[in-house]
Amino acid sequence: MKNKKVIICGGGTAGHLYPALAVGDKLIERESNLEITFIGSSRQLEKKIMKHHQVRFIALQIEGLRKKGWKALRSLVILPYAFLKSFVILLRLRPQLVIGVGGYSSGPLVLLAAWMHLP
């Protein structure tokens, strides 16, 4: 039987990452044949935490939109690329479930998953 695929996305702070890891652990406890992929931002904190926990992690180049001035413009410019990469991830992985745990990196994936009628 094929492994069921689940994406857990979100991040920006450890306050989003640790709940994501806890949800992943509980899902694996309940159903060991799950293939879980975590999606987050490309911040070094996230990469370090996910590497430490030895999980499958894909980083999105995305930033929060609450910035001002040129930083706000940069955030708006990279947002379409985050949507494009998220779309490619969803097409490539074909998950049966997408879970958003908050943070700006969950936005594109959760929105696209909803548009694609993925639970």
PDB file of C-alpha atoms in Angstrom:
ATOM      1  CA  MET A   1       0.000   0.000   0.000  1.00  0.00           C
ATOM      2  CA  LYS A   2       1.258   3.490  -0.849  1.00  0.00           C
ATOM      3  CA  ASN A   3       2.185   5.809   1.977  1.00  0.00           C
ATOM      4  CA  LYS A   4      -0.302   8.569   2.617  1.00  0.00           C
ATOM      5  CA  LYS A   5       1.252  11.995   2.174  1.00  0.00           C
ATOM      6  CA  VAL A   6       0.685  14.880   4.553  1.00  0.00           C
ATOM      7  CA  ILE A   7       2.046  18.412   4.372  1.00  0.00           C
ATOM      8  CA  ILE A   8       2.360  20.435   7.550  1.00  0.00           C
ATOM      9  CA  CYS A   9       3.151  24.046   6.779  1.00  0.00           C
ATOM     10  CA  GLY A  10       3.853  27.159   8.743  1.00  0.00           C
ATOM     11  CA  GLY A  11       6.556  28.865  10.610  1.00  0.00           C
ATOM     12  CA  GLY A  12       8.409  32.059  11.113  1.00  0.00           C
ATOM     13  CA  THR A  13       8.975  31.381  14.805  1.00  0.00           C
ATOM     14  CA  ALA A  14       9.571  28.387  17.026  1.00  0.00           C
ATOM     15  CA  GLY A  15       6.055  29.000  18.333  1.00  0.00           C
ATOM     16  CA  HIS A  16       4.779  27.648  15.027  1.00  0.00           C
ATOM     17  CA  LEU A  17       7.460  25.022  14.424  1.00  0.00           C
ATOM     18  CA  TYR A  18       7.213  23.038  17.644  1.00  0.00           C
ATOM     19  CA  PRO A  19       3.432  22.608  17.412  1.00  0.00           C
ATOM     20  CA  ALA A  20       3.924  21.487  13.798  1.00  0.00           C
ATOM     21  CA  LEU A  21       6.442  18.873  14.916  1.00  0.00           C
ATOM     22  CA  ALA A  22       4.107  17.735  17.725  1.00  0.00           C
ATOM     23  CA  VAL A  23       1.212  17.330  15.276  1.00  0.00           C
ATOM     24  CA  GLY A  24       3.484  15.339  12.953  1.00  0.00           C
ATOM     25  CA  ASP A  25       4.563  13.068  15.804  1.00  0.00           C
ATOM     26  CA  LYS A  26       0.951  12.394  16.839  1.00  0.00           C
ATOM     27  CA  LEU A  27      -0.068  11.625  13.266  1.00  0.00           C
ATOM     28  CA  ILE A  28       2.788   9.125  12.922  1.00  0.00           C
ATOM     29  CA  GLU A  29       1.791   7.535  16.265  1.00  0.00           C
ATOM     30  CA  ARG A  30      -1.713   6.976  14.927  1.00  0.00           C
ATOM     31  CA  GLU A  31      -0.740   5.899  11.427  1.00  0.00           C
ATOM     32  CA  SER A  32       2.859   4.861  10.890  1.00  0.00           C
ATOM     33  CA  ASN A  33       2.687   4.712   7.088  1.00  0.00           C
ATOM     34  CA  LEU A  34       2.396   8.490   6.710  1.00  0.00           C
ATOM     35  CA  GLU A  35       4.941  10.438   4.714  1.00  0.00           C
ATOM     36  CA  ILE A  36       5.080  13.889   6.308  1.00  0.00           C
ATOM     37  CA  THR A  37       6.695  16.894   4.681  1.00  0.00           C
ATOM     38  CA  PHE A  38       7.131  20.127   6.592  1.00  0.00           C
ATOM     39  CA  ILE A  39       7.067  23.415   4.680  1.00  0.00           C
ATOM     40  CA  GLY A  40       8.299  26.654   6.216  1.00  0.00           C
ATOM     41  CA  SER A  41      10.235  29.802   5.500  1.00  0.00           C
ATOM     42  CA  SER A  42      13.890  29.893   4.573  1.00  0.00           C
ATOM     43  CA  ARG A  43      14.893  31.477   7.889  1.00  0.00           C
ATOM     44  CA  GLN A  44      17.950  29.917   9.479  1.00  0.00           C
ATOM     45  CA  LEU A  45      16.056  29.216  12.711  1.00  0.00           C
ATOM     46  CA  GLU A  46      13.588  26.983  10.874  1.00  0.00           C
ATOM     47  CA  LYS A  47      16.252  25.172   8.899  1.00  0.00           C
ATOM     48  CA  LYS A  48      18.238  24.522  12.091  1.00  0.00           C
ATOM     49  CA  ILE A  49      15.248  23.236  14.095  1.00  0.00           C
ATOM     50  CA  MET A  50      14.003  20.979  11.299  1.00  0.00           C
ATOM     51  CA  LYS A  51      17.480  19.607  10.633  1.00  0.00           C
ATOM     52  CA  HIS A  52      17.878  18.880  14.347  1.00  0.00           C
ATOM     53  CA  HIS A  53      14.596  16.910  14.317  1.00  0.00           C
ATOM     54  CA  GLN A  54      15.639  15.091  11.117  1.00  0.00           C
ATOM     55  CA  VAL A  55      12.379  15.675   9.260  1.00  0.00           C
ATOM     56  CA  ARG A  56      11.684  16.236   5.610  1.00  0.00           C
ATOM     57  CA  PHE A  57      11.638  20.030   5.208  1.00  0.00           C
ATOM     58  CA  ILE A  58      11.144  22.308   2.227  1.00  0.00           C
ATOM     59  CA  ALA A  59      11.875  26.012   2.627  1.00  0.00           C
ATOM     60  CA  LEU A  60       9.876  28.725   0.904  1.00  0.00           C
ATOM     61  CA  GLN A  61      11.366  32.129   0.190  1.00  0.00           C
ATOM     62  CA  ILE A  62       8.652  34.195   1.846  1.00  0.00           C
ATOM     63  CA  GLU A  63       8.443  37.041   4.320  1.00  0.00           C
ATOM     64  CA  GLY A  64       5.773  38.649   6.433  1.00  0.00           C
ATOM     65  CA  LEU A  65       3.824  41.521   4.896  1.00  0.00           C
ATOM     66  CA  ARG A  66       3.852  43.816   7.935  1.00  0.00           C
ATOM     67  CA  LYS A  67       7.060  45.539   6.942  1.00  0.00           C
ATOM     68  CA  LYS A  68       7.312  49.141   5.805  1.00  0.00           C
ATOM     69  CA  GLY A  69       9.041  50.899   2.944  1.00  0.00           C
ATOM     70  CA  TRP A  70      11.342  48.934   0.667  1.00  0.00           C
ATOM     71  CA  LYS A  71      11.058  45.819   2.830  1.00  0.00           C
ATOM     72  CA  ALA A  72       7.296  45.786   2.246  1.00  0.00           C
ATOM     73  CA  LEU A  73       7.887  46.036  -1.499  1.00  0.00           C
ATOM     74  CA  ARG A  74      10.372  43.148  -1.361  1.00  0.00           C
ATOM     75  CA  SER A  75       7.816  41.023   0.505  1.00  0.00           C
ATOM     76  CA  LEU A  76       5.194  41.739  -2.162  1.00  0.00           C
ATOM     77  CA  VAL A  77       7.612  40.963  -4.997  1.00  0.00           C
ATOM     78  CA  ILE A  78       8.598  37.529  -3.649  1.00  0.00           C
ATOM     79  CA  LEU A  79       5.027  36.520  -2.749  1.00  0.00           C
ATOM     80  CA  PRO A  80       4.069  35.325  -6.279  1.00  0.00           C
ATOM     81  CA  TYR A  81       7.167  33.094  -6.325  1.00  0.00           C
ATOM     82  CA  ALA A  82       6.105  31.555  -3.012  1.00  0.00           C
ATOM     83  CA  PHE A  83       2.691  30.796  -4.545  1.00  0.00           C
ATOM     84  CA  LEU A  84       4.323  29.266  -7.622  1.00  0.00           C
ATOM     85  CA  LYS A  85       6.659  27.091  -5.545  1.00  0.00           C
ATOM     86  CA  SER A  86       3.742  26.073  -3.310  1.00  0.00           C
ATOM     87  CA  PHE A  87       1.723  25.055  -6.349  1.00  0.00           C
ATOM     88  CA  VAL A  88       4.629  22.970  -7.667  1.00  0.00           C
ATOM     89  CA  ILE A  89       5.044  21.326  -4.244  1.00  0.00           C
ATOM     90  CA  LEU A  90       1.360  20.386  -4.127  1.00  0.00           C
ATOM     91  CA  LEU A  91       1.457  18.984  -7.667  1.00  0.00           C
ATOM     92  CA  ARG A  92       4.662  17.045  -7.029  1.00  0.00           C
ATOM     93  CA  LEU A  93       3.766  15.608  -3.617  1.00  0.00           C
ATOM     94  CA  ARG A  94       0.017  15.108  -4.181  1.00  0.00           C
ATOM     95  CA  PRO A  95      -0.786  15.120  -0.453  1.00  0.00           C
ATOM     96  CA  GLN A  96      -3.973  13.649   0.955  1.00  0.00           C
ATOM     97  CA  LEU A  97      -3.974  16.293   3.717  1.00  0.00           C
ATOM     98  CA  VAL A  98      -2.519  19.792   4.191  1.00  0.00           C
ATOM     99  CA  ILE A  99      -2.291  21.238   7.696  1.00  0.00           C
ATOM    100  CA  GLY A 100      -1.457  24.875   8.353  1.00  0.00           C
ATOM    101  CA  VAL A 101      -0.070  25.772  11.766  1.00  0.00           C
ATOM    102  CA  GLY A 102       0.095  29.514  11.247  1.00  0.00           C
ATOM    103  CA  GLY A 103       2.725  31.970  10.212  1.00  0.00           C
ATOM    104  CA  TYR A 104       3.200  33.597   6.859  1.00  0.00           C
ATOM    105  CA  SER A 105       4.722  30.524   5.221  1.00  0.00           C
ATOM    106  CA  SER A 106       1.475  28.600   5.661  1.00  0.00           C
ATOM    107  CA  GLY A 107      -0.617  31.116   3.713  1.00  0.00           C
ATOM    108  CA  PRO A 108       0.174  30.193   0.099  1.00  0.00           C
ATOM    109  CA  LEU A 109       0.023  26.432   0.698  1.00  0.00           C
ATOM    110  CA  VAL A 110      -3.214  26.434   2.664  1.00  0.00           C
ATOM    111  CA  LEU A 111      -4.921  28.782   0.212  1.00  0.00           C
ATOM    112  CA  LEU A 112      -3.830  26.759  -2.822  1.00  0.00           C
ATOM    113  CA  ALA A 113      -4.792  23.486  -1.128  1.00  0.00           C
ATOM    114  CA  ALA A 114      -8.269  24.878  -0.501  1.00  0.00           C
ATOM    115  CA  TRP A 115      -8.567  25.994  -4.128  1.00  0.00           C
ATOM    116  CA  MET A 116      -7.464  22.496  -5.206  1.00  0.00           C
ATOM    117  CA  HIS A 117     -10.067  20.910  -2.876  1.00  0.00           C
ATOM    118  CA  LEU A 118      -7.412  19.195  -0.759  1.00  0.00           C
ATOM    119  CA  PRO A 119      -8.500  18.632   2.841  1.00  0.00           C
TER     120      PRO A 119
END
